[in-house]
CSV table of C-alpha atoms and ligand atoms in Angstrom, one decimal:
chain,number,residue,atom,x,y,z
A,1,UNK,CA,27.6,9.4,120.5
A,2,UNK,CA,28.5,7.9,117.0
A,3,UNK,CA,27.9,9.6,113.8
A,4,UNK,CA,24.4,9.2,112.9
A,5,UNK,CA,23.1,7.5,109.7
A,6,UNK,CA,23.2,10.2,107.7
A,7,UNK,CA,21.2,7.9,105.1
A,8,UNK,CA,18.2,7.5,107.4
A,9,UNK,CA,15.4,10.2,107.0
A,10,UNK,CA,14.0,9.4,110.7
A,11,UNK,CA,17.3,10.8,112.1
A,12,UNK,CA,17.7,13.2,109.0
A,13,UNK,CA,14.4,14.6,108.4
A,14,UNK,CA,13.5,16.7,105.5
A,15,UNK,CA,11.6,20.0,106.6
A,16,UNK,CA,8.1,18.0,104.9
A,17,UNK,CA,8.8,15.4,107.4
A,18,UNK,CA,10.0,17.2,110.6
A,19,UNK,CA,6.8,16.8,113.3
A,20,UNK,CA,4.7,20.0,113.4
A,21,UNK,CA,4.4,22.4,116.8
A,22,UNK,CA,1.2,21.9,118.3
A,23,UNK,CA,-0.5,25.8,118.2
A,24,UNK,CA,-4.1,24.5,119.1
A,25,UNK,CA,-4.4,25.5,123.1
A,26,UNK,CA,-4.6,22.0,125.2
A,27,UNK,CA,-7.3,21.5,128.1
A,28,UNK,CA,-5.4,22.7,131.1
A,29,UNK,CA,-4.2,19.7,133.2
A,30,UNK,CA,-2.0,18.6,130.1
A,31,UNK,CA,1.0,20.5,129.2
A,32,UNK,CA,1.0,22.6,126.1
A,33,UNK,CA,3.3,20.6,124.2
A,34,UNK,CA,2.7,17.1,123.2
A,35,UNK,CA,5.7,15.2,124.1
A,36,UNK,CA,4.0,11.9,124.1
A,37,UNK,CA,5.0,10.9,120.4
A,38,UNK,CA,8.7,11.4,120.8
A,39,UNK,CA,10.6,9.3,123.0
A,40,UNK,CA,13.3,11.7,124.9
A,41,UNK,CA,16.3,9.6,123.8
A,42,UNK,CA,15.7,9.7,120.4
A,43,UNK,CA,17.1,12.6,118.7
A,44,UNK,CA,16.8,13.9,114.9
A,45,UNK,CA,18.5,16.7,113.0
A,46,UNK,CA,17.0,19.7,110.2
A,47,UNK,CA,19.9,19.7,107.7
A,48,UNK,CA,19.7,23.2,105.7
A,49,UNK,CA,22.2,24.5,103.3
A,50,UNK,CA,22.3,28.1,103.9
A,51,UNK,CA,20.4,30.2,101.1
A,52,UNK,CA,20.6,33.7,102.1
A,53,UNK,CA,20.7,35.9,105.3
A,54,UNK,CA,17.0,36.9,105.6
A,55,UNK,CA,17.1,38.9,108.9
A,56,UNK,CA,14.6,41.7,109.1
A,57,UNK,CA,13.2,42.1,113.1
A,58,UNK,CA,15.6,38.4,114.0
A,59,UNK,CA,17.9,36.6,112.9
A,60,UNK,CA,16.1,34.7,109.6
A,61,UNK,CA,18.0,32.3,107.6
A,62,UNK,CA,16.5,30.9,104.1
A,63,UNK,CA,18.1,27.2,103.2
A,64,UNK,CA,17.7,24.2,101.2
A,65,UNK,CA,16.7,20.7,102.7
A,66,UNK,CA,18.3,17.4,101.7
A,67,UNK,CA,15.3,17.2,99.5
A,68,UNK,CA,16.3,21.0,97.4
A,69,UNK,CA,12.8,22.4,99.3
A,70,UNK,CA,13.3,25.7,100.8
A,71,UNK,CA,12.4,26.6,104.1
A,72,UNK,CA,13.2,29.6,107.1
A,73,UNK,CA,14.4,29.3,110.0
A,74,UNK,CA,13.6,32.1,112.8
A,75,UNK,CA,15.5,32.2,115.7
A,76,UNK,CA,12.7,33.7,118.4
A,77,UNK,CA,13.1,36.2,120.8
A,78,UNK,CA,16.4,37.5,119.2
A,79,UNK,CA,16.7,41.0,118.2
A,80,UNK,CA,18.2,41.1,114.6
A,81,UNK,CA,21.8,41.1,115.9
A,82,UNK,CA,21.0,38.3,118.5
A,83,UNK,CA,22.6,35.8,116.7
A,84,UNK,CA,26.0,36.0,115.2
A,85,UNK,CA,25.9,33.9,111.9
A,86,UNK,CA,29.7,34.9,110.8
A,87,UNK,CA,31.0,34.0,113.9
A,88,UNK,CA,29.0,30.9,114.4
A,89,UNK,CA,29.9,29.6,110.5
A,90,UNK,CA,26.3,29.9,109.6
A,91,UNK,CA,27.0,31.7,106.0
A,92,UNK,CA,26.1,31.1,102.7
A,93,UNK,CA,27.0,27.5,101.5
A,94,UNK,CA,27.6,26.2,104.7
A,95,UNK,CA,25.2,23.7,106.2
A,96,UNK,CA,23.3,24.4,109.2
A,97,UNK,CA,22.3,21.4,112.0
A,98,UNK,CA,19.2,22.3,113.6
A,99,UNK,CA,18.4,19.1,116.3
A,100,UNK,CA,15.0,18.3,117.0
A,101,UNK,CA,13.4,20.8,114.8
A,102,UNK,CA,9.9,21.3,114.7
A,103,UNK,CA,7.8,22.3,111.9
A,104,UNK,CA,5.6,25.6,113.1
A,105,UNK,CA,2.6,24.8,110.2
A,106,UNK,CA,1.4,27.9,108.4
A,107,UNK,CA,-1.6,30.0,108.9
A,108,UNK,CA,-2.2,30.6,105.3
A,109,UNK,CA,-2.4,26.8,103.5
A,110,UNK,CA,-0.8,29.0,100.4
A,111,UNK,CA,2.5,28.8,102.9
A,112,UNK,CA,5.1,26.9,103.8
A,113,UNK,CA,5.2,27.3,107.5
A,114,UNK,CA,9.1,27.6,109.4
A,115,UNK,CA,10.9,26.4,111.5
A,116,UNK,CA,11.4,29.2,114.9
A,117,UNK,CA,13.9,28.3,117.8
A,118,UNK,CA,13.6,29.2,120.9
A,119,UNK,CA,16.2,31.3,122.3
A,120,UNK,CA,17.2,28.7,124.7
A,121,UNK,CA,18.4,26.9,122.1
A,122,UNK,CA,20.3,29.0,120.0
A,123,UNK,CA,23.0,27.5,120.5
A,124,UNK,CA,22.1,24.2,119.9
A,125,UNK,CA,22.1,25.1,115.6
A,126,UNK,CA,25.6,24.3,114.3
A,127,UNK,CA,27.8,25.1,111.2
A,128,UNK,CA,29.3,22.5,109.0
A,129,UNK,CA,31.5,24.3,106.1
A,130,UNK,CA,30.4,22.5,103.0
A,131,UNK,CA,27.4,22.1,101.0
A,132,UNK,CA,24.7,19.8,102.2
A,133,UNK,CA,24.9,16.8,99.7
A,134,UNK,CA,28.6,16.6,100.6
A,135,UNK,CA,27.8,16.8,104.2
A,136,UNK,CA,25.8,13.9,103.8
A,137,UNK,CA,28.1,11.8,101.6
A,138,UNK,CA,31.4,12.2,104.2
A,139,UNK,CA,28.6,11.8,107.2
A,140,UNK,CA,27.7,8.3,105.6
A,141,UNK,CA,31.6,7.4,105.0
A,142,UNK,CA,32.6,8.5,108.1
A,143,UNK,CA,30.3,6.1,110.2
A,144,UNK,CA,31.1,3.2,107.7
A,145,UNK,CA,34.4,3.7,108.3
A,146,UNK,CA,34.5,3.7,111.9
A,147,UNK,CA,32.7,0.7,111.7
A,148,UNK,CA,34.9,-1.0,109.8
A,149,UNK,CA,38.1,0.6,111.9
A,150,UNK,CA,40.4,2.4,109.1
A,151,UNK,CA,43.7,0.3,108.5
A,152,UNK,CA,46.8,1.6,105.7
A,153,UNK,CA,47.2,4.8,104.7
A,154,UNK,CA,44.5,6.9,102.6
A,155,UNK,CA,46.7,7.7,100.1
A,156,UNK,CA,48.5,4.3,98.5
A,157,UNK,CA,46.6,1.8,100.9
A,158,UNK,CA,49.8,0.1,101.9
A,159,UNK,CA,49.6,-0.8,105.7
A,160,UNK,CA,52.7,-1.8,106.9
A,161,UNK,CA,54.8,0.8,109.1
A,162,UNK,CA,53.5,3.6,111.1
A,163,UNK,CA,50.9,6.0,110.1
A,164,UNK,CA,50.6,9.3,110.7
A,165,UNK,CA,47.3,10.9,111.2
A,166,UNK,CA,46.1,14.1,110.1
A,167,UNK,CA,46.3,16.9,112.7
A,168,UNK,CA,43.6,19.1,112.0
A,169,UNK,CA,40.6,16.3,111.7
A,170,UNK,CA,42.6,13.6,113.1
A,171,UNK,CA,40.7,10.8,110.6
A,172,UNK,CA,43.0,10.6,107.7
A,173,UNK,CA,46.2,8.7,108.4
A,174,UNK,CA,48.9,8.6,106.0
A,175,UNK,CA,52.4,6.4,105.4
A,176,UNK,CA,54.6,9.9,104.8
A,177,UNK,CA,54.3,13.4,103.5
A,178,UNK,CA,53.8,12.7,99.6
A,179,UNK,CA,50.2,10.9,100.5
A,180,UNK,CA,49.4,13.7,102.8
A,181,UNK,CA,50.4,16.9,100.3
A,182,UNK,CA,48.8,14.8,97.8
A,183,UNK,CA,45.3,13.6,99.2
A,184,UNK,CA,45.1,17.6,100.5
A,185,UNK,CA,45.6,18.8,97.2
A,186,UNK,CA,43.1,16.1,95.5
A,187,UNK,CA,40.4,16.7,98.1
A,188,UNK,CA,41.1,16.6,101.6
A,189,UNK,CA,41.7,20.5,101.9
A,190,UNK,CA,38.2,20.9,101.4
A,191,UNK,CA,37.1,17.8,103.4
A,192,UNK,CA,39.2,18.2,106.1
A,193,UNK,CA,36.9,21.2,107.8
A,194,UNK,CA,33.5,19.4,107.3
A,195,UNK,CA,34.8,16.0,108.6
A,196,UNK,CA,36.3,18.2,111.7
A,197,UNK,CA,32.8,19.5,111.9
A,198,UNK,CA,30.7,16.1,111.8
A,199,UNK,CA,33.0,14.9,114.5
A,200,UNK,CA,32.4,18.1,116.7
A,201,UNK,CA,29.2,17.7,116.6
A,202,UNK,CA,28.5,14.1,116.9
A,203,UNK,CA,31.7,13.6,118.8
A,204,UNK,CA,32.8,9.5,119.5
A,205,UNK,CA,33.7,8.0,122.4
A,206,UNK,CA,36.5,6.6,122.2
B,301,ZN,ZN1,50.8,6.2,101.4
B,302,ZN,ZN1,42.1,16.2,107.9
């Protein structure tokens, strides 16, 4: 799967415009959940910068949306240690991937309403180590630039002679050791992890 347009709100929903969980019961020959508007091979993803650790009876997270609305997210059927955020890089500052997230509405209109997973899918939320609106800027410029196939090295641009790519994202490709000490020191250092991440998660074929 290629990286996503991180630009498009279809595929990046804010948590206003993520599809609500039917909760009225349906007549009984159709099944409880409305499947009907989605088609199955289309896929979205909740991005959340993570707030705070809100965990009280399960694992509760408070984050940010790419449009700076908060919003919960409740991991159901978890006891309060049933997820491990520190392990799974969902701590505070880091951006959590929720796919196909649904909107449970609220009962009180003076609410927001949340969005639960099921425990099925706990695994399914993901860590990127950065803030959200960086997420979303290297998201964008990593599927433009596998578009465009990435020629010369990212440091001087020259692109004669071999490059040498970096090993820990494997994206970056540099002419020799004084463009890679010195993009790492300008930026990449930082970078680096939350390119790694994108690409874990969307991985390309290729
Ligand atoms: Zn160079
Ligand atoms: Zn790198």
């Amino acid at each position: 799967m290629a990286v996503p347009d991180f630009a498009d709100t279809a595929a990046f929903p804010t948590f206003a415009g993520l599809p609500e969980i039917v909760t009225t019961p349906s007549p009984p020959q159709e099944h409880t959940t409305s499947d009907s508007s989605n088609n199955q091979d289309e896929d979205w993803f909740l991005l959340g910068q993570i707030k705070d650790n809100m965990t009280i009876t399960q694992p509760t997270l408070v984050l940010f949306d790419r449009a700076g609305s908060p919003f919960a997210l409740m991991f159901d059927g978890l006891g309060p240690g049933g997820v491990d955020f520190r392990a799974r890089g969902l701590r505070k500052g880091s951006t959590a991937v929720v796919p196909r997230a649904r909107r449970t509405p609220p009962k009180d209109e003076s609410k927001r309403g949340f969005v639960a997973v099921a425990p099925e899918d706990a695994g399914s939320v993901r860590a990127v180590p950065g803030p959200l609106p960086r997420v979303i800027e290297l998201g964008k410029w990593l599927r433009e630039r596998r578009a465009a196939g990435a020629v010369g090295c990212d440091g001087c641009w020259r692109e004669d002679g071999e490059m040498k790519k970096c090993t820990a994202c494997g994206e970056l490709q540099y002419c020799g050791k004084e463009c890679q000490a010195k993009a790492w020191n300008d930026s990449h250092k930082i970078d680096c992890k939350i390119i790694k991440a994108i690409d874990a998660i969307w991985k390309h074929d290729d």
